[in-house]
Coordinates of C-alpha atoms in Angstrom, one line a residue:
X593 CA -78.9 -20.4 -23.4
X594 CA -80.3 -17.9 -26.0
X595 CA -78.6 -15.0 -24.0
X596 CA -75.5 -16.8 -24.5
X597 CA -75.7 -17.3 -27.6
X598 CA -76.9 -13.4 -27.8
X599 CA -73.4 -12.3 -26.1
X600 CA -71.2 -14.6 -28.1
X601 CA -73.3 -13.2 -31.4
X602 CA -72.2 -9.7 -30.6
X603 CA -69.1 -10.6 -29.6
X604 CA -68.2 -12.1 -33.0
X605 CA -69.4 -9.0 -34.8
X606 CA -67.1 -7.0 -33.1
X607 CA -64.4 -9.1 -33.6
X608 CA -65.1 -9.4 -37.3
X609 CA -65.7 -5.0 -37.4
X610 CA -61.9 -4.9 -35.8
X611 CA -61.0 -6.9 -38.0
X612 CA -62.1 -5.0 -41.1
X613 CA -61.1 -1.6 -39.8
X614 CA -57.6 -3.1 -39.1
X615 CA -57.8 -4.7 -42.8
X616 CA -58.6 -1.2 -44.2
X617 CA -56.1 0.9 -42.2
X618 CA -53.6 -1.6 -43.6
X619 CA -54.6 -0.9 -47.2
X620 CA -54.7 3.3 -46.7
X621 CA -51.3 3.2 -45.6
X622 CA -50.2 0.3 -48.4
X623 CA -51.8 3.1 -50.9
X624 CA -50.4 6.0 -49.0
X625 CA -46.8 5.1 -49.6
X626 CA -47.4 4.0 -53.1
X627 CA -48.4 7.2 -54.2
X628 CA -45.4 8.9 -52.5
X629 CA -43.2 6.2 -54.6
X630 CA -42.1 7.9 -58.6
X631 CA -43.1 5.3 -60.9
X632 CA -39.4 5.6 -62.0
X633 CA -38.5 3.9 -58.6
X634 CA -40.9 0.9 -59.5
X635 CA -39.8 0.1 -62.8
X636 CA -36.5 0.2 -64.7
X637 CA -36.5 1.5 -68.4
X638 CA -34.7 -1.2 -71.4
X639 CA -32.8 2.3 -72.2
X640 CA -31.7 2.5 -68.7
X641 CA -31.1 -1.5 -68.6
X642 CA -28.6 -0.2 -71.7
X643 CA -26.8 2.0 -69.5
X644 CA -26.0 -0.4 -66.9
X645 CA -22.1 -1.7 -66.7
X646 CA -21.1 -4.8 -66.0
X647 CA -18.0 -4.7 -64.3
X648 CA -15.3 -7.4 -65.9
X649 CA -11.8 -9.0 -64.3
X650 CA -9.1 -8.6 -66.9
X651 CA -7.0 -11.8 -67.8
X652 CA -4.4 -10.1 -69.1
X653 CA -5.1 -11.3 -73.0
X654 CA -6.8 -9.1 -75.1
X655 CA -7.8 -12.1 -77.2
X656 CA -9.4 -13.8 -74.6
X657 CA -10.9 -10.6 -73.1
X658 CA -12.8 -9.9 -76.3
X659 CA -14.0 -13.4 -77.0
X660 CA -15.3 -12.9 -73.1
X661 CA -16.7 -9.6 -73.8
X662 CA -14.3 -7.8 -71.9
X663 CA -13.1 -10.2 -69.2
X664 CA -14.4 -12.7 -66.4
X665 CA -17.9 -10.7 -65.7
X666 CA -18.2 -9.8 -62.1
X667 CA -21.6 -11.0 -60.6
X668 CA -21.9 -14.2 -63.2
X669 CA -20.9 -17.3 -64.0
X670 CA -18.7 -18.0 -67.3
X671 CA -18.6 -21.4 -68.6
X672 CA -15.4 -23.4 -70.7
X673 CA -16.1 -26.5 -72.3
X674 CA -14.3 -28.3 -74.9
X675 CA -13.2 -32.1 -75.3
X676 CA -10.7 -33.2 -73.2
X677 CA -7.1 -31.9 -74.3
X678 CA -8.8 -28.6 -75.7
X679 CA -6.9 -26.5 -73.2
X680 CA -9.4 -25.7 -70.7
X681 CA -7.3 -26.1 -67.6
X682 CA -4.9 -23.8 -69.3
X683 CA -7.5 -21.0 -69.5
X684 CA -7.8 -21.3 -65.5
X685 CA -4.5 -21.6 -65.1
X686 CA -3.5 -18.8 -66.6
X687 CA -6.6 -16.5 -65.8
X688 CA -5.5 -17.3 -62.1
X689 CA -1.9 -16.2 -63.3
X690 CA -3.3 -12.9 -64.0
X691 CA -4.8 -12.3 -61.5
X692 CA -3.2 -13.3 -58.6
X693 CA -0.5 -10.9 -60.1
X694 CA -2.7 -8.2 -59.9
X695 CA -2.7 -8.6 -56.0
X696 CA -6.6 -10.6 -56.1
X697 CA -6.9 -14.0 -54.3
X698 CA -8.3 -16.4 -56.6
X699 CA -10.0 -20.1 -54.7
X700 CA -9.0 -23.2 -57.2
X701 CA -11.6 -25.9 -56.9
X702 CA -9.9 -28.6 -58.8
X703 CA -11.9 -32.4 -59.0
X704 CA -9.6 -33.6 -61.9
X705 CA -7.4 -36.7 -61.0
X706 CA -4.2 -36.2 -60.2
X707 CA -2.2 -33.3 -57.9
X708 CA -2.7 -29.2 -58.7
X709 CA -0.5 -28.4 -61.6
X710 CA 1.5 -26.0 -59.6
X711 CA 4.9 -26.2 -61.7
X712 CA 2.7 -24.7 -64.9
X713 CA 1.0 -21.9 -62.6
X714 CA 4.7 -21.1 -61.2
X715 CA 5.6 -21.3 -65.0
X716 CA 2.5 -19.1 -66.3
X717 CA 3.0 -16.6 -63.1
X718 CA 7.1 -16.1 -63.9
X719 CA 6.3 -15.7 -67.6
X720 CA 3.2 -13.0 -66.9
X721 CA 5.0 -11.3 -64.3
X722 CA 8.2 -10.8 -66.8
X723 CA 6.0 -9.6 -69.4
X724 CA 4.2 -7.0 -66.9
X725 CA 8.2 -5.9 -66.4
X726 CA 8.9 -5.8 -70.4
X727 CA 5.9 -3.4 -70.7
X728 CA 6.9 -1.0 -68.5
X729 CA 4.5 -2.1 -65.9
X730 CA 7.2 -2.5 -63.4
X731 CA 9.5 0.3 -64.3
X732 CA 11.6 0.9 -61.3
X733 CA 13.3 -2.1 -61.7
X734 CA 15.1 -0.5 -64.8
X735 CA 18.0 0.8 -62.1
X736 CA 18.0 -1.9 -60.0
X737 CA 20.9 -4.8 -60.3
X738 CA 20.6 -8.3 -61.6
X739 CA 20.6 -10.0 -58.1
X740 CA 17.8 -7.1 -56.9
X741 CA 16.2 -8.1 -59.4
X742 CA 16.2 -11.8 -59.1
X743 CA 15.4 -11.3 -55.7
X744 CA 12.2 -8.9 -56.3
X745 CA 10.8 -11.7 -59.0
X746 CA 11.4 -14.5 -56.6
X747 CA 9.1 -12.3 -53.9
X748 CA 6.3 -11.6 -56.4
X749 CA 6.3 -15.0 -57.4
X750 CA 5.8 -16.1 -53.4
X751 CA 3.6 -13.5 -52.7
X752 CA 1.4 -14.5 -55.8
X753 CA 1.3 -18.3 -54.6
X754 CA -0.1 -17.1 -51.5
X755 CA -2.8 -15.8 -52.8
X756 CA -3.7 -19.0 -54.9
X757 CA -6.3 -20.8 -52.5
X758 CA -6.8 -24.6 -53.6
X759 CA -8.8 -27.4 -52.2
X760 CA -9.2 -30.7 -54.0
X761 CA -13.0 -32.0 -54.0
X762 CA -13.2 -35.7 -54.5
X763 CA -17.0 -36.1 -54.6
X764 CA -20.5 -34.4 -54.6
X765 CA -20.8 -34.6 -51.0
X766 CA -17.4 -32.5 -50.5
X767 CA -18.4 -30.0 -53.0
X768 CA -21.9 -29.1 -51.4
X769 CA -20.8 -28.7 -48.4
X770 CA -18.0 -26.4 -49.9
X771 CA -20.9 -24.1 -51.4
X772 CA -23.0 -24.6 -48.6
X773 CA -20.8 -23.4 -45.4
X774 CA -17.3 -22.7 -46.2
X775 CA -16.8 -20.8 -49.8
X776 CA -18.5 -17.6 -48.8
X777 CA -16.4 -17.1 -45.7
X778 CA -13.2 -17.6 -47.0
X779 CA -14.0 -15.1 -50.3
X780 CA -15.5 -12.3 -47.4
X781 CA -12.4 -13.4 -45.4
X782 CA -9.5 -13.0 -47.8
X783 CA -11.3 -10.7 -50.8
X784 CA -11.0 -13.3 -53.4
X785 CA -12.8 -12.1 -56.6
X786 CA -12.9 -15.4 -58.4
X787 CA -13.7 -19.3 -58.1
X788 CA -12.7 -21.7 -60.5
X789 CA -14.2 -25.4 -60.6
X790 CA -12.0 -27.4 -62.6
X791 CA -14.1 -29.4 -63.6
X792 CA -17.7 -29.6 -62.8
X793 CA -18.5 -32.5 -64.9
X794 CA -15.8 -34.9 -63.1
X795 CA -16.9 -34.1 -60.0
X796 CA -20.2 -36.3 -61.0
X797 CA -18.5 -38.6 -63.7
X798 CA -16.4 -40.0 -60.6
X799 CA -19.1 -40.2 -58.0
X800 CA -20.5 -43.9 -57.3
X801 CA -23.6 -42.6 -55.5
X802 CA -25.1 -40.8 -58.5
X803 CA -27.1 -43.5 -60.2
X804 CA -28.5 -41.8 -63.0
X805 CA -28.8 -39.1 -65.4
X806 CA -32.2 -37.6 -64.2
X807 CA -30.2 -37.5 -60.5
X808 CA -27.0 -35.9 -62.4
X809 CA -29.0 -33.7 -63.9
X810 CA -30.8 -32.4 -61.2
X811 CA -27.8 -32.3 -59.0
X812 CA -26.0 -30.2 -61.6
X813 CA -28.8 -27.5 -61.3
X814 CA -28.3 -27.2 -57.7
X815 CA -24.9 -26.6 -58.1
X816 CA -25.8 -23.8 -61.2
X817 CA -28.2 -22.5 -58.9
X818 CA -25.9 -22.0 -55.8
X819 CA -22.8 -20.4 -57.7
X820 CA -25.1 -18.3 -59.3
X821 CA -26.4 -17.1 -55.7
X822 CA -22.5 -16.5 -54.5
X823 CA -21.8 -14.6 -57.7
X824 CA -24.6 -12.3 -57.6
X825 CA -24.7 -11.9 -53.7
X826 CA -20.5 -11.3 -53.3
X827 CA -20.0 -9.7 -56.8
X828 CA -17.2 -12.3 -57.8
X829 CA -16.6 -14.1 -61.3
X830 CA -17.0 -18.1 -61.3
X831 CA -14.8 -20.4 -64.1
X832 CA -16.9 -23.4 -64.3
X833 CA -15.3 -26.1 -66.5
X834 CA -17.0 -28.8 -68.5
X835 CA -15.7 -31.3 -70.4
X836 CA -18.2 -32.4 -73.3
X837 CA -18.0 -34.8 -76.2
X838 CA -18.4 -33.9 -79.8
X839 CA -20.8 -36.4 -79.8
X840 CA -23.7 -34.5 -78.2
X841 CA -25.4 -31.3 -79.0
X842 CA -24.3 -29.6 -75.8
X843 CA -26.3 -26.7 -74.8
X844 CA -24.6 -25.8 -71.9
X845 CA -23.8 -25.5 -68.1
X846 CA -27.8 -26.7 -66.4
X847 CA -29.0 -25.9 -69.8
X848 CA -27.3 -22.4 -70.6
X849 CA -29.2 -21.0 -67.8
X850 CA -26.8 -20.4 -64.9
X851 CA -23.8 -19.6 -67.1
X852 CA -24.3 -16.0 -68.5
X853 CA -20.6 -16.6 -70.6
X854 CA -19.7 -19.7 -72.5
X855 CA -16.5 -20.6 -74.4
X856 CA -16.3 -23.3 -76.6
X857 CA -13.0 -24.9 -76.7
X858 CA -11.8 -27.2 -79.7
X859 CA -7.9 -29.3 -79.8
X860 CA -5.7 -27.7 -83.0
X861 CA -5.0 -30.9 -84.7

């Protein structure tokens, strides 16, 4: 029995000495390629944090580009809220307008009542594209007769249609699954460089299984959170709209911290 125990004794030692030397061959090499590595490769200077451009979408305003801070910013999420009847459907509307025109897909998440207001995008798109045309922007057309014309606005404003990707999400359910299996294929699958939910707020006004605030709430930071992901991982812009009353002190999309752009909207009386 005692040479038994003896064996397993020594046994264990050796297994515990393997151990060790595996341990500290582990931590040479772990030091080994730290020393190789240029403490500029670990860290990132604030002066070289100032250097870094963010790259913007242009929405064809240069009002509304500087309020934005030179666009819809690639990579982040940009919040509109206002009241209802502040115009924040109009702002989607026509930043898809824009760019769709510039020959970008744009997916159009809308959870509002009623059907997609595609007579006022056809509207916005007509109006956009004959102000590209005024500008110069579409200079050959100068030659060209009125029915040529006609016939080359008609194809721009098809073509520019196509690209407009909508879906109409009726509940939360719907949505998730949206984020959660099919948005990021159909943006790698047709290039689309931006997603607009209009809105985000009646998406959980309208839905009977959300009980409560703390359960709004917390679902309303899973959505932040998973947008934020798409943005950052595919490099595309995100229109979130939220409809707020004056009543509150409203500090923004989950709290301000998912939305890296917010524009206050208020109704012209």
């Amino acid at each position: 029995m005692s040479g038994r125990f003896r064996g397993f004794k020594q046994k264990y030692k050796v297994d515990i000495e393997n151990m060790r030397v595996k341990r500290d061959e582990r931590k040479n090499k772990y030091l080994q390629n730290t020393r190789t590595l240029d403490i500029s490769e670990m860290f990132t200077s604030a002066r070289d944090l100032l250097k870094e451009k963010h790259e913007f979408l242009d929405v064809s305003c240069p009002l509304l580009n500087q309020l934005l801070g030179g666009g819809l910013r690639r990579g982040a999420i940009t919040e509109i809220c206002g009241a209802s009847s502040s115009g924040k459907t109009q702002v989607c509307l026509h930043s898809t307008a824009s760019i769709v025109l510039q020959g970008k897909p744009v997916v159009y998440l809308q959870t509002e009542g009623g059907g997609f207001p595609i007579n006022r995008l056809e509207q916005m798109i007509q109006q956009r594209e004959k102000m590209n045309s005024s500008f110069g922007q579409s200079s050959s057309r100068a030659s060209t007769s009125t029915s040529s014309t006609a016939s080359a606005s008609s194809s721009i404003l098809s073509s520019s249609l196509d690209r407009v990707l909508v879906q109409k999400v009726v509940n939360y359910t719907q949505l998730e699954r949206i984020l959660d299996t099919e948005l990021e294929s159909i943006i790698k699958e047709k290039g689309v460089v931006l997603v607009i939910i209009d809105s985000i707020a009646a998406i959980l006004r309208g839905d009977s299984d959300i009980k409560d605030m703390y359960q709004r709430s917390k679902l309303i930071h899973r959505i932040g959170g998973r947008l934020k992901d798409i943005s950052l991982n595919l490099n595309i812009s995100i229109l979130v709209v939220n409809q707020v009353s004056a009543a509150i002190d409203y500090h923004g999309f989950t709290g301000g911290s998912c939305s890296s752009t917010r524009l206050s909207l208020d109704e012209l009386h």
